[in-house]
Amino acid sequence: MILQSIRFNAIVLAVFALITAIILASTDSLTRDKIAESERKAAQRKLLEIIPIERHDNDLLMDVQPIPKRFWAQLGLKSGGDIHIARRDGLPIAAIIPAITPDGYSGSIAMIVGINFDGTIAGVRVTEHRETPGLGDKVDLKKSDWILDFDDKSLVNPERDGWDVKKNGGTYDQFTGATITPRAVIHQIAETLEYFSQDSERLLAQAAENLDKIIESSDE
Amino acid sequence: MTKTWVTPGGVHPPENKHQSLTLPIGALPIPEKLLVPLSQHIGAPANTCVKVGQKVLKGQKIADATGSVSVPMHAPTSGTISAIEDRPIAHSSGMSAPCIEITSDGKDNWIDHEGIADFEHSSPQILTKIIADAGIAGMGGAGFPSAIKLSPGHQRPIDTLIINATECEPYITADDSAIRERAAEIIEGIGILSHILGNPSNILIGIEDNKPEAIAALQPHVADSGISVVSFPTKYPSGGEKQLIFILTGKELPSGTLPAEAGMVCINIGTTYAIKRAVVNGEPLISRVTTMTGNACGINRNYETLIGTPVSHMLAHSEFNEAACSRLVMGGPMMGFSLTSADVPVVKTTNCILAPSYSEIPDDEPAQPCIRCGMCAEACPASLLPQQLFWYSQAEDHDRLEAHNLFDCIECGACSYVCPSNIPLVQHYRHSKGEILKAREEKVKSDHARERFEFHQQRMEQAEKDKEAKRAARREAAEKAKASTAAATGAGSAADIITAAQARAAAKKVSPEQQQAKFERSIAGAEMRVQMATEKLAEAAADQTDEQKNILTAALNGAKQKLEQAQTRLADHIEQHKELDSEQVK
Amino acid sequence: MIESIAQQPILAALIALVGLGILFGALLGYAAEKFKVEGDPIVEQIDELLPQTQCGQCGFPGCKPYAESIASGDAINKCPPGGQSTINAIASLLDVPAPELDAEHGEEADLKTVAYIREDECIGCTKCIQACPVDAILGAAKLMHTVIADECTGCDLCVEPCPVDCIDMLPLEEGLKQWHWPAPLKTADLIASDRAPHSEEGRAA
Amino acid sequence: MAFKQITSPHAHAAQNTTKVMQLLLWATVPGLAALTIQFGWGSLINIVLAVVTSVICEAAIIKLRKRPVAFYLRDYSAAVTAVLLGLALPPLAPWWVVVVGSMFSIVIAKQLYGGLGYNPFNPAMVGYVVLLISFPIQMTTWITPLALLPEGVSHPGIVESLGIVFAGYSPADGVTGATPLDSFKHSSGLVVDQIYQNDPLFSQAAFAGVGWEWVNLGFLAGGIVLLATRIFTWHGPVAMLAAIALMSIIFWDGGSSESPGSPLMHLFSGASMMGAFFILTDPVSSAVSNRGRLVYGALIGVLVYIIRAWGNYPDAVAFAVLLANFAAPFIDNYTLPRTYGHTDRRRATEKEEDA
Amino acid sequence: MQEFAIILVSSILINNYVLVQFLGLCPFMGVSNKLESAIGMSAATTFVLTLTAMASYIVDIFVLMPLGLIYLRTIAFILVIAAVVQFTKMFIEKTSPLLYRVLGVFLPLITTNCAVLGVALQNASKDLNFMQSSLYGFGAGAGFSLVLIFFSAMRERLAAADIPAPFEGAAIAMITAGLMSLAFMGFSGLV
Amino acid sequence: MSDVTASEVVKNGLWTNNPALVQLLGLCPLLAVTGSVVNALGLGIATLAVLVGSNTIVSLIRNHVSDAVRLPAFVIIIAAFVTCAELLMKAFTYDLYQILGIFIPLIVTNCAILGRAEAFASKNKVGLAALDGFMMGLGFLAVLVALGAIRELLGSGTLFADMHLLFGATASSWVLQPFGENYSFLIAVLPPGAFLVTGFLIAIKNAIDAANKRRADAQRDAPVKGAKRIRTTGHIS
Ligand SMILES: Cc1cc2nc3c(=O)[nH]c(=O)nc-3n(C[C@H](O)[C@H](O)[C@H](O)COP(=O)(O)O)c2cc1C
Ligand SMILES: Cc1cc2nc3c(=O)[nH]c(=O)nc-3n(C[C@H](O)[C@H](O)[C@H](O)COP(=O)(O)O)c2cc1C
Ligand SMILES: Cc1cc2nc3c(=O)[nH]c(=O)nc-3n(C[C@H](O)[C@H](O)[C@H](O)COP(=O)(O)O)c2cc1C
Ligand SMILES: Cc1cc2nc3c(=O)[nH]c(=O)nc-3n(C[C@H](O)[C@H](O)[C@H](O)CO)c2cc1C
Ligand code: SF4
Ligand code: SF4
Ligand code: SF4
Ligand code: SF4
Ligand code: FES
């Protein structure tokens, strides 16, 4: 009796499983490429905002270099990360560097900083934060254009002392009622510039090395 | 100074006791008619033992105790029994209950009576019997038959006798003035109690410190008698039995237990006096000290009042001004209940009639919402959470109410007194207690009904089975017989079936006729009822009120309708029957 | 092995799902047989809450059958004698919202009633005795009958069978013993009525 | 002769709910005075605005429910809620902030539950938190205390204040600034002594934070009056203040750069005293028994400290009170007093008492 | 150790599954008007949540990942949940009839509690290890229990409140939950 | 059960027995994804599709599974539909998929679906079951969108923002901003707002129902007293 019940029920369920497996697996194989494509596009989008498509001709997502461990602390990274290189005609023109500041009003703020190889900023975007809606969240481009203020700035423009909020004698605006968030972001961008000035040569060398590999793989 | 304990909570309402203490205990003229309710105490109502028209003497027993928790009643004065019927009585409901009315003959003749001067030589049993026969029920509150409290049979010997002279309610001075004027007799009463209880080691008279004269009056009598007069700070409700026990002994009565189980007895001072009169003077309880007070009365004082005196009689002799009176209260302002009519009589527990003016006790303002301020909890002598009780009472959540110990509420009213939102808390509790008790009662009833139903089902089943068994037996017998006849005749089974079918058809035929008979009978019944109703209506037409007429007309119409119904049913039946018959013919 | 399966998406999905399906199917089948639920204590608990009038207004022959039906999912609002309070109690037991009484089965009576047989009209037919579910009627054939008021549940099942209509349902008298304080009026109702404060002298006095 | 059937007791104490509320309003005067002296006219304007809005909302809803408006307005509870909300809001907040807050308090937190006595959450604090979350800029713009105003600058006068509130003029430079708790929280990396020396909010203070210490003393004084008049019992406030003090002693940490601050600072900054004596004492939404109020108060104290020290918000009285309101009915079930004649305290969930 | 504490505080208070993340709302709204049953429900849910977090971790790591069937997570996890619930029921019924009497009625409801599936899916997408997954499961259950129990005590209190008619029942429960979630916003930023 | 008519099914799904407002099922997505109209619409449509699909299949197979495995079988069917929906959304509306996140797979437990499969589809014919699924889904979708619209409008002061996530680039311009650029009332888009607005929606529905009932009551006669009755004591001879 028990065995019979087990067998019957097991068979019914197995038949179900069979049918669903077929349906799902086919759906999966039909959508797989499309999904991969969408995922890629989404990942690219942030990078493209910083280095628009007109400025480069390589695949930003593929052209990556790991960050050496000794720089992790400077960039606020706990488990490392990848730098994306933008090229035009094979020549590296800019690097997109991930960075995290732990000093946000409510925890850390993650961003990506695009730096041209001439040391100027190509663009900055905040990718993750938990700042107070309405106050600190203005670092997000969705809420305010403040983050665009950094475009074309560099370690000499303004001088290192200028990399702070106006309240503390810097050149950048704070937000009404919120100083901590912008200050944290500004400081981290400056740190990232510092990092870049120290490491850009190695990046360039590595980029040249990578070029061959990338050409190879794209030939396939 | 004996050590006293402090109860939690409590309130200090204005005392207002001086008004009625300016004059000594007075006496009222005997009212023309007295009304003795048969139920003035906790327990079964007494059983009338007189007849209308019978003459009675003062102190003569007019009703017997029924069962163990009950007390007899006595005629408060001499006169004639003029009625035994339901009358409004002193009860919160304002309802009526059986009462004996005595028309006084003005002579106030005592029946023969005799006391026992040297009670020390009588056995406790005899004394308790005297107390029981004297109709003494607690005069301090609930009206519990005192004799029962005093009878042996407690699990443990009584080691503490507490005499409750607290009188913590405002306005009331009945006990106070009784002590001032009758201290010696009261102490003698305590002696009787002590003797009955086997000389408990502790005899304490508990009294609030706002009665210095009473304390002074008691002091000389208690000197080296083993009785201590313990005074303690005035606070309402120190007089509650449980509270007093705690104040005097520091012990709490476990919830749901009686003082006797803790080896204590608590008796009101007025009861003590009544016991003395009963034992030493042989007088049953037919009068008590009652305070008549309140600004709607010109005269505020205590009276030795005959039980059964209508309140209106008291008012009439107190310069009562009805227009000024905001309400009429029997008892004190904290626990007393309002009277809807002044015709109700004074009973054994009536310690006060309060007729306040509007400025003294204004009409209640409508209740505001409870803000859970907790003042009530601060005031509650039982450490309950009145605001939660109120809340759950509104939500009708009986489980939670019981978990919050609703039944430990002594209904003292301290919570309502302090409530800034004027919520009639105590009424909510009383209502909920009533509902819970009702639900419990219904539960018992429904359990009983279930048992009976199950029994009924079982019986039916059994009957069915028996029938079945009998049928089977009969069939068997028939078969046997058949077998033997078949064996004898060799054939005939077909014929048997036919006869059986015929018999069945015949049996069926009877039933329509029976039914017809039934219908005819019911028509007869209905006709009779119509006739009766018509007669009654005709009779009533002359001298009844409209309302009653309406009722009767309705009854008549109902009867007519039933008649019609019965007739149509009969007609239907006959019709059907015809059809059936014709079908059968086809 | 695993890799080779993973290469075949459909096969992989199939194996995983069928595997899980067989596993759990077998398991549930086993459970279904082995742990069949027997006896339902909830029926007893529901029956405890029903008023036991045994009147059949719920459409079941007695309270217990109705309790059984509730336990297997029937609506809880079919018992007029129990009324709203019974519905609430059952709802709280079963942890479901309390509906209103289903009018199809009758209305909640305001007053409890008991049967009363007008003895001078009773012809002693015993029909009412058979009808009474709790054996609350005393009597024998051809002798007049009486109702034991304390036993009567007020179901009025005996009224209809009586051939001479001598049974009345009388409201149960409420005496002093039954009386208890009614709940105080709600403030909103109070103010709406004419019980405005008599004097504004204040209570400070 | 016919008389009314009225339930006992017949006598009543002189106290009534209206008087309780009025007394509470009077008791806010010292705190309000300190606020006005330290921060200008803003709080007064807040209060007037809040009271008007609240009373109108309350009346409207009572009317909608077809209840007697006059009777329910007489209890003054809407005014109390409004005043407490007005006191809690930053002075010179735009008028619509005050209006939205009052409406939320009265309509959603109070009247939807049936009005006075039924609301499970403290209405004033609901209003406050809604505003804090919705309008963080307006809610975190505080006024600089009198003593720290830059030279030549003074608090706006009454006319100018009204302009700021209603017409949206912005106050002069230096008139707005951080509160001590805010400032302390964001001076991370400094040891406490450094903060006390560098930050004028502390360096110029008598014992806690400039301006705020007086405001807290004002509310403390009002609270003591209420305690003395037995409007509430000591359990809640004392438990809360003790819990804050205890927590800040435990985590004081010698004043390192990680220290969340001294007990004195926590007791006399922000809404500590107002919270202890005026907010958590709201009888309606708090626990009922004395023991329950001890637990309730202590819970608020601990939560206030936790959020102040490690959370996002510089002050946390409102959140802590709401969280404790949420826990209150549960606390009530387990903190019944021991009733006369019972050996043990009961739990409200017990069906039958344990033997 | 500190990491575990952070996981617990985060999942119980800051990211409370019911009030902040909106998971498990149906049972939260549905069954919690009696304190006693809320406590039973809480215990059962916490138990099942912890167990499914563990079991789905195992299925994910040892079956789905190696086979490259991440897209089958939903279906696999829901099967795991059904099985765990059934197992729990059987287990309790057999070992402790007393406990079963308390928890029995709540168990089937848990299958449809989306906090259970939600936690399994979230854990899987967060690349946690076994210990962390289990802790998140437990924390989710504890957070669910906390608000469920407090909420039921509060709803019991609301039984006597004079709530305007249209708001009685579900509406006021929603609003109360809203105010509760307002209060929970105070925890933001704690870790 | 099978004697319900199509019009009853329609009315049930949309109003009388609305899954979100009356049955209080599927609350998690209801509250979680209604920060804006587009999110609500996205999840609503996915739910609707799954409901119709699963109801149809369940109704088709209802006579072929035993009680013991009925529930797991239904769950598998629903989960399969959900996974399909998930994969499709991931492929074609990736951004929306990212926003709705975990709530798409959670359509499985979305008790509304399970409740429907159990309560209706397993007892009715295919056509009716599909219709029921559609109507319930529509009722759910309607509430989702209503909530989304209210919260978006109150909270961020916009309506139909980001519609391009669902309808392609042309939809970007559909956005309305009735209160101007700077308006924001954060609480409405935060979790508390979700609860509060839902509470108000339920209350509004209750108020309308009450008004309707009052009107209907005024017209109807009193109920028949003791209409359905049965003898508890068997036959009286
Ligand atoms: C509820 C609340 C949220 C806050 N959120 C932020 C924030 O997200 N970012 C920020 O920099 N400051 C935030 N603050 C801090 C203050 O608004 C402000 O930074 C602090 O008062 C110092 O700013 P100031 O120097 O501009 O006066 C917040 C404060 C509060 C009370
Ligand atoms: C229902 C009831 C039963 C009582 N039974 C007894 C009893 O058996 N023995 C006894 O000594 N006292 C008994 N008492 C008396 C109480 O101990 C107590 O003295 C009486 O209730 C009067 O209390 P006072 O009004 O507080 O209200 C009983 C009282 C009540 C109300
Ligand atoms: C709140 C409250 C107050 C009471 N106050 C008194 C009182 O002041 N004096 C008194 O004798 N009995 C008072 N009683 C009644 C006593 O509890 C108790 O019934 C009585 O003392 C027993 O004596 P008895 O049986 O002789 O009446 C009070 C009862 C309650 C509940
Ligand atoms: C001591 C005391 C404190 C109070 N505190 C508050 C409060 O913090 N917030 C509030 O809205 N109302 C408060 N009230 C007023 C009143 O209780 C409040 O309006 C109710 O919560 C509304 O139902 C308080 C009242 C008293 C007596
Ligand atoms: S005193 Fe009155 S208002 Fe205060 S808590 Fe008690 S019942 Fe409520
Ligand atoms: S009436 Fe009951 S609840 Fe109120 S104070 Fe007295 S004992 Fe306490
Ligand atoms: S209607 Fe109620 S009382 Fe009558 S049989 Fe049914 S359950 Fe019992
Ligand atoms: S006597 Fe009549 S009404 Fe009473 S229980 Fe029996 S059948 Fe029912
Ligand atoms: S949708 Fe029902 S529990 Fe989440």
PDB file of N, CA and C in Angstrom, chain B residues 485-524:
ATOM      1  N   THR B 485     -44.122 -25.401   7.548  1.00  0.00           N
ATOM      2  CA  THR B 485     -45.336 -25.561   6.739  1.00  0.00           C
ATOM      3  C   THR B 485     -44.985 -25.954   5.324  1.00  0.00           C
ATOM      4  N   ALA B 486     -43.869 -25.278   4.808  1.00  0.00           N
ATOM      5  CA  ALA B 486     -43.461 -25.602   3.447  1.00  0.00           C
ATOM      6  C   ALA B 486     -43.135 -27.085   3.363  1.00  0.00           C
ATOM      7  N   ALA B 487     -42.433 -27.472   4.394  1.00  0.00           N
ATOM      8  CA  ALA B 487     -42.100 -28.890   4.409  1.00  0.00           C
ATOM      9  C   ALA B 487     -43.392 -29.703   4.390  1.00  0.00           C
ATOM     10  N   ALA B 488     -44.371 -29.139   5.083  1.00  0.00           N
ATOM     11  CA  ALA B 488     -45.636 -29.877   5.163  1.00  0.00           C
ATOM     12  C   ALA B 488     -46.390 -29.800   3.844  1.00  0.00           C
ATOM     13  N   THR B 489     -46.537 -28.528   3.302  1.00  0.00           N
ATOM     14  CA  THR B 489     -47.356 -28.395   2.103  1.00  0.00           C
ATOM     15  C   THR B 489     -46.546 -28.535   0.831  1.00  0.00           C
ATOM     16  N   GLY B 490     -45.245 -28.257   0.932  1.00  0.00           N
ATOM     17  CA  GLY B 490     -44.406 -28.421  -0.245  1.00  0.00           C
ATOM     18  C   GLY B 490     -44.343 -27.176  -1.101  1.00  0.00           C
ATOM     19  N   ALA B 491     -45.372 -26.311  -1.084  1.00  0.00           N
ATOM     20  CA  ALA B 491     -45.334 -25.086  -1.904  1.00  0.00           C
ATOM     21  C   ALA B 491     -46.016 -23.940  -1.163  1.00  0.00           C
ATOM     22  N   GLY B 492     -46.368 -22.864  -1.898  1.00  0.00           N
ATOM     23  CA  GLY B 492     -47.145 -21.803  -1.265  1.00  0.00           C
ATOM     24  C   GLY B 492     -46.350 -20.571  -0.957  1.00  0.00           C
ATOM     25  N   SER B 493     -45.056 -20.563  -1.300  1.00  0.00           N
ATOM     26  CA  SER B 493     -44.283 -19.360  -0.967  1.00  0.00           C
ATOM     27  C   SER B 493     -44.791 -18.143  -1.740  1.00  0.00           C
ATOM     28  N   ALA B 494     -45.180 -18.363  -2.993  1.00  0.00           N
ATOM     29  CA  ALA B 494     -45.704 -17.243  -3.784  1.00  0.00           C
ATOM     30  C   ALA B 494     -46.946 -16.681  -3.119  1.00  0.00           C
ATOM     31  N   ALA B 495     -47.769 -17.540  -2.688  1.00  0.00           N
ATOM     32  CA  ALA B 495     -48.990 -17.091  -2.026  1.00  0.00           C
ATOM     33  C   ALA B 495     -48.658 -16.272  -0.787  1.00  0.00           C
ATOM     34  N   ASP B 496     -47.631 -16.708  -0.084  1.00  0.00           N
ATOM     35  CA  ASP B 496     -47.228 -15.972   1.123  1.00  0.00           C
ATOM     36  C   ASP B 496     -46.874 -14.541   0.805  1.00  0.00           C
ATOM     37  N   ILE B 497     -46.091 -14.391  -0.264  1.00  0.00           N
ATOM     38  CA  ILE B 497     -45.673 -13.042  -0.638  1.00  0.00           C
ATOM     39  C   ILE B 497     -46.876 -12.179  -0.919  1.00  0.00           C
ATOM     40  N   ILE B 498     -47.795 -12.738  -1.618  1.00  0.00           N
ATOM     41  CA  ILE B 498     -48.997 -11.968  -1.966  1.00  0.00           C
ATOM     42  C   ILE B 498     -49.743 -11.557  -0.717  1.00  0.00           C
ATOM     43  N   THR B 499     -49.930 -12.447   0.180  1.00  0.00           N
ATOM     44  CA  THR B 499     -50.672 -12.070   1.394  1.00  0.00           C
ATOM     45  C   THR B 499     -49.931 -11.002   2.174  1.00  0.00           C
ATOM     46  N   ALA B 500     -48.607 -11.170   2.202  1.00  0.00           N
ATOM     47  CA  ALA B 500     -47.825 -10.164   2.942  1.00  0.00           C
ATOM     48  C   ALA B 500     -48.027  -8.782   2.322  1.00  0.00           C
ATOM     49  N   ALA B 501     -47.995  -8.743   0.963  1.00  0.00           N
ATOM     50  CA  ALA B 501     -48.171  -7.464   0.278  1.00  0.00           C
ATOM     51  C   ALA B 501     -49.547  -6.904   0.581  1.00  0.00           C
ATOM     52  N   GLN B 502     -50.502  -7.722   0.574  1.00  0.00           N
ATOM     53  CA  GLN B 502     -51.862  -7.244   0.870  1.00  0.00           C
ATOM     54  C   GLN B 502     -51.925  -6.662   2.263  1.00  0.00           C
ATOM     55  N   ALA B 503     -51.293  -7.398   3.167  1.00  0.00           N
ATOM     56  CA  ALA B 503     -51.317  -6.921   4.549  1.00  0.00           C
ATOM     57  C   ALA B 503     -50.673  -5.540   4.619  1.00  0.00           C
ATOM     58  N   ARG B 504     -49.561  -5.386   3.885  1.00  0.00           N
ATOM     59  CA  ARG B 504     -48.866  -4.110   3.933  1.00  0.00           C
ATOM     60  C   ARG B 504     -49.744  -3.003   3.377  1.00  0.00           C
ATOM     61  N   ALA B 505     -50.402  -3.308   2.275  1.00  0.00           N
ATOM     62  CA  ALA B 505     -51.264  -2.296   1.665  1.00  0.00           C
ATOM     63  C   ALA B 505     -52.366  -1.904   2.635  1.00  0.00           C
ATOM     64  N   ALA B 506     -52.883  -2.878   3.292  1.00  0.00           N
ATOM     65  CA  ALA B 506     -53.941  -2.593   4.257  1.00  0.00           C
ATOM     66  C   ALA B 506     -53.423  -1.682   5.347  1.00  0.00           C
ATOM     67  N   ALA B 507     -52.214  -2.004   5.816  1.00  0.00           N
ATOM     68  CA  ALA B 507     -51.626  -1.183   6.877  1.00  0.00           C
ATOM     69  C   ALA B 507     -51.467   0.254   6.416  1.00  0.00           C
ATOM     70  N   LYS B 508     -51.069   0.402   5.149  1.00  0.00           N
ATOM     71  CA  LYS B 508     -50.874   1.752   4.618  1.00  0.00           C
ATOM     72  C   LYS B 508     -52.183   2.499   4.606  1.00  0.00           C
ATOM     73  N   LYS B 509     -53.212   1.804   4.239  1.00  0.00           N
ATOM     74  CA  LYS B 509     -54.522   2.446   4.128  1.00  0.00           C
ATOM     75  C   LYS B 509     -54.936   3.111   5.414  1.00  0.00           C
ATOM     76  N   VAL B 510     -54.589   2.468   6.508  1.00  0.00           N
ATOM     77  CA  VAL B 510     -55.038   3.009   7.790  1.00  0.00           C
ATOM     78  C   VAL B 510     -54.483   4.412   7.990  1.00  0.00           C
ATOM     79  N   SER B 511     -53.227   4.598   7.559  1.00  0.00           N
ATOM     80  CA  SER B 511     -52.582   5.830   7.973  1.00  0.00           C
ATOM     81  C   SER B 511     -53.245   7.123   7.479  1.00  0.00           C
ATOM     82  N   PRO B 512     -53.688   7.211   6.241  1.00  0.00           N
ATOM     83  CA  PRO B 512     -54.354   8.451   5.844  1.00  0.00           C
ATOM     84  C   PRO B 512     -55.551   8.749   6.731  1.00  0.00           C
ATOM     85  N   GLU B 513     -56.195   7.711   7.114  1.00  0.00           N
ATOM     86  CA  GLU B 513     -57.365   7.968   7.956  1.00  0.00           C
ATOM     87  C   GLU B 513     -56.956   8.492   9.316  1.00  0.00           C
ATOM     88  N   GLN B 514     -55.905   7.863   9.784  1.00  0.00           N
ATOM     89  CA  GLN B 514     -55.414   8.341  11.080  1.00  0.00           C
ATOM     90  C   GLN B 514     -55.053   9.808  11.000  1.00  0.00           C
ATOM     91  N   GLN B 515     -54.388  10.109   9.873  1.00  0.00           N
ATOM     92  CA  GLN B 515     -53.944  11.473   9.731  1.00  0.00           C
ATOM     93  C   GLN B 515     -55.121  12.419   9.692  1.00  0.00           C
ATOM     94  N   GLN B 516     -56.118  11.978   8.966  1.00  0.00           N
ATOM     95  CA  GLN B 516     -57.307  12.812   8.878  1.00  0.00           C
ATOM     96  C   GLN B 516     -57.867  13.057  10.266  1.00  0.00           C
ATOM     97  N   ALA B 517     -57.845  12.012  11.033  1.00  0.00           N
ATOM     98  CA  ALA B 517     -58.358  12.143  12.388  1.00  0.00           C
ATOM     99  C   ALA B 517     -57.540  13.177  13.148  1.00  0.00           C
ATOM    100  N   LYS B 518     -56.270  13.107  12.935  1.00  0.00           N
ATOM    101  CA  LYS B 518     -55.396  14.053  13.639  1.00  0.00           C
ATOM    102  C   LYS B 518     -55.743  15.487  13.264  1.00  0.00           C
ATOM    103  N   PHE B 519     -55.934  15.680  11.968  1.00  0.00           N
ATOM    104  CA  PHE B 519     -56.265  17.030  11.522  1.00  0.00           C
ATOM    105  C   PHE B 519     -57.575  17.481  12.116  1.00  0.00           C
ATOM    106  N   GLU B 520     -58.477  16.569  12.152  1.00  0.00           N
ATOM    107  CA  GLU B 520     -59.785  16.950  12.700  1.00  0.00           C
ATOM    108  C   GLU B 520     -59.653  17.325  14.158  1.00  0.00           C
ATOM    109  N   ARG B 521     -58.817  16.546  14.829  1.00  0.00           N
ATOM    110  CA  ARG B 521     -58.630  16.858  16.235  1.00  0.00           C
ATOM    111  C   ARG B 521     -58.011  18.248  16.414  1.00  0.00           C
ATOM    112  N   SER B 522     -57.042  18.509  15.532  1.00  0.00           N
ATOM    113  CA  SER B 522     -56.394  19.803  15.717  1.00  0.00           C
ATOM    114  C   SER B 522     -57.354  20.937  15.381  1.00  0.00           C
ATOM    115  N   ILE B 523     -58.263  20.658  14.449  1.00  0.00           N
ATOM    116  CA  ILE B 523     -59.260  21.697  14.161  1.00  0.00           C
ATOM    117  C   ILE B 523     -60.120  21.921  15.385  1.00  0.00           C
ATOM    118  N   ALA B 524     -60.468  20.838  16.005  1.00  0.00           N
ATOM    119  CA  ALA B 524     -61.304  20.964  17.204  1.00  0.00           C
ATOM    120  C   ALA B 524     -60.591  21.809  18.251  1.00  0.00           C
TER     121      ALA B 524
END
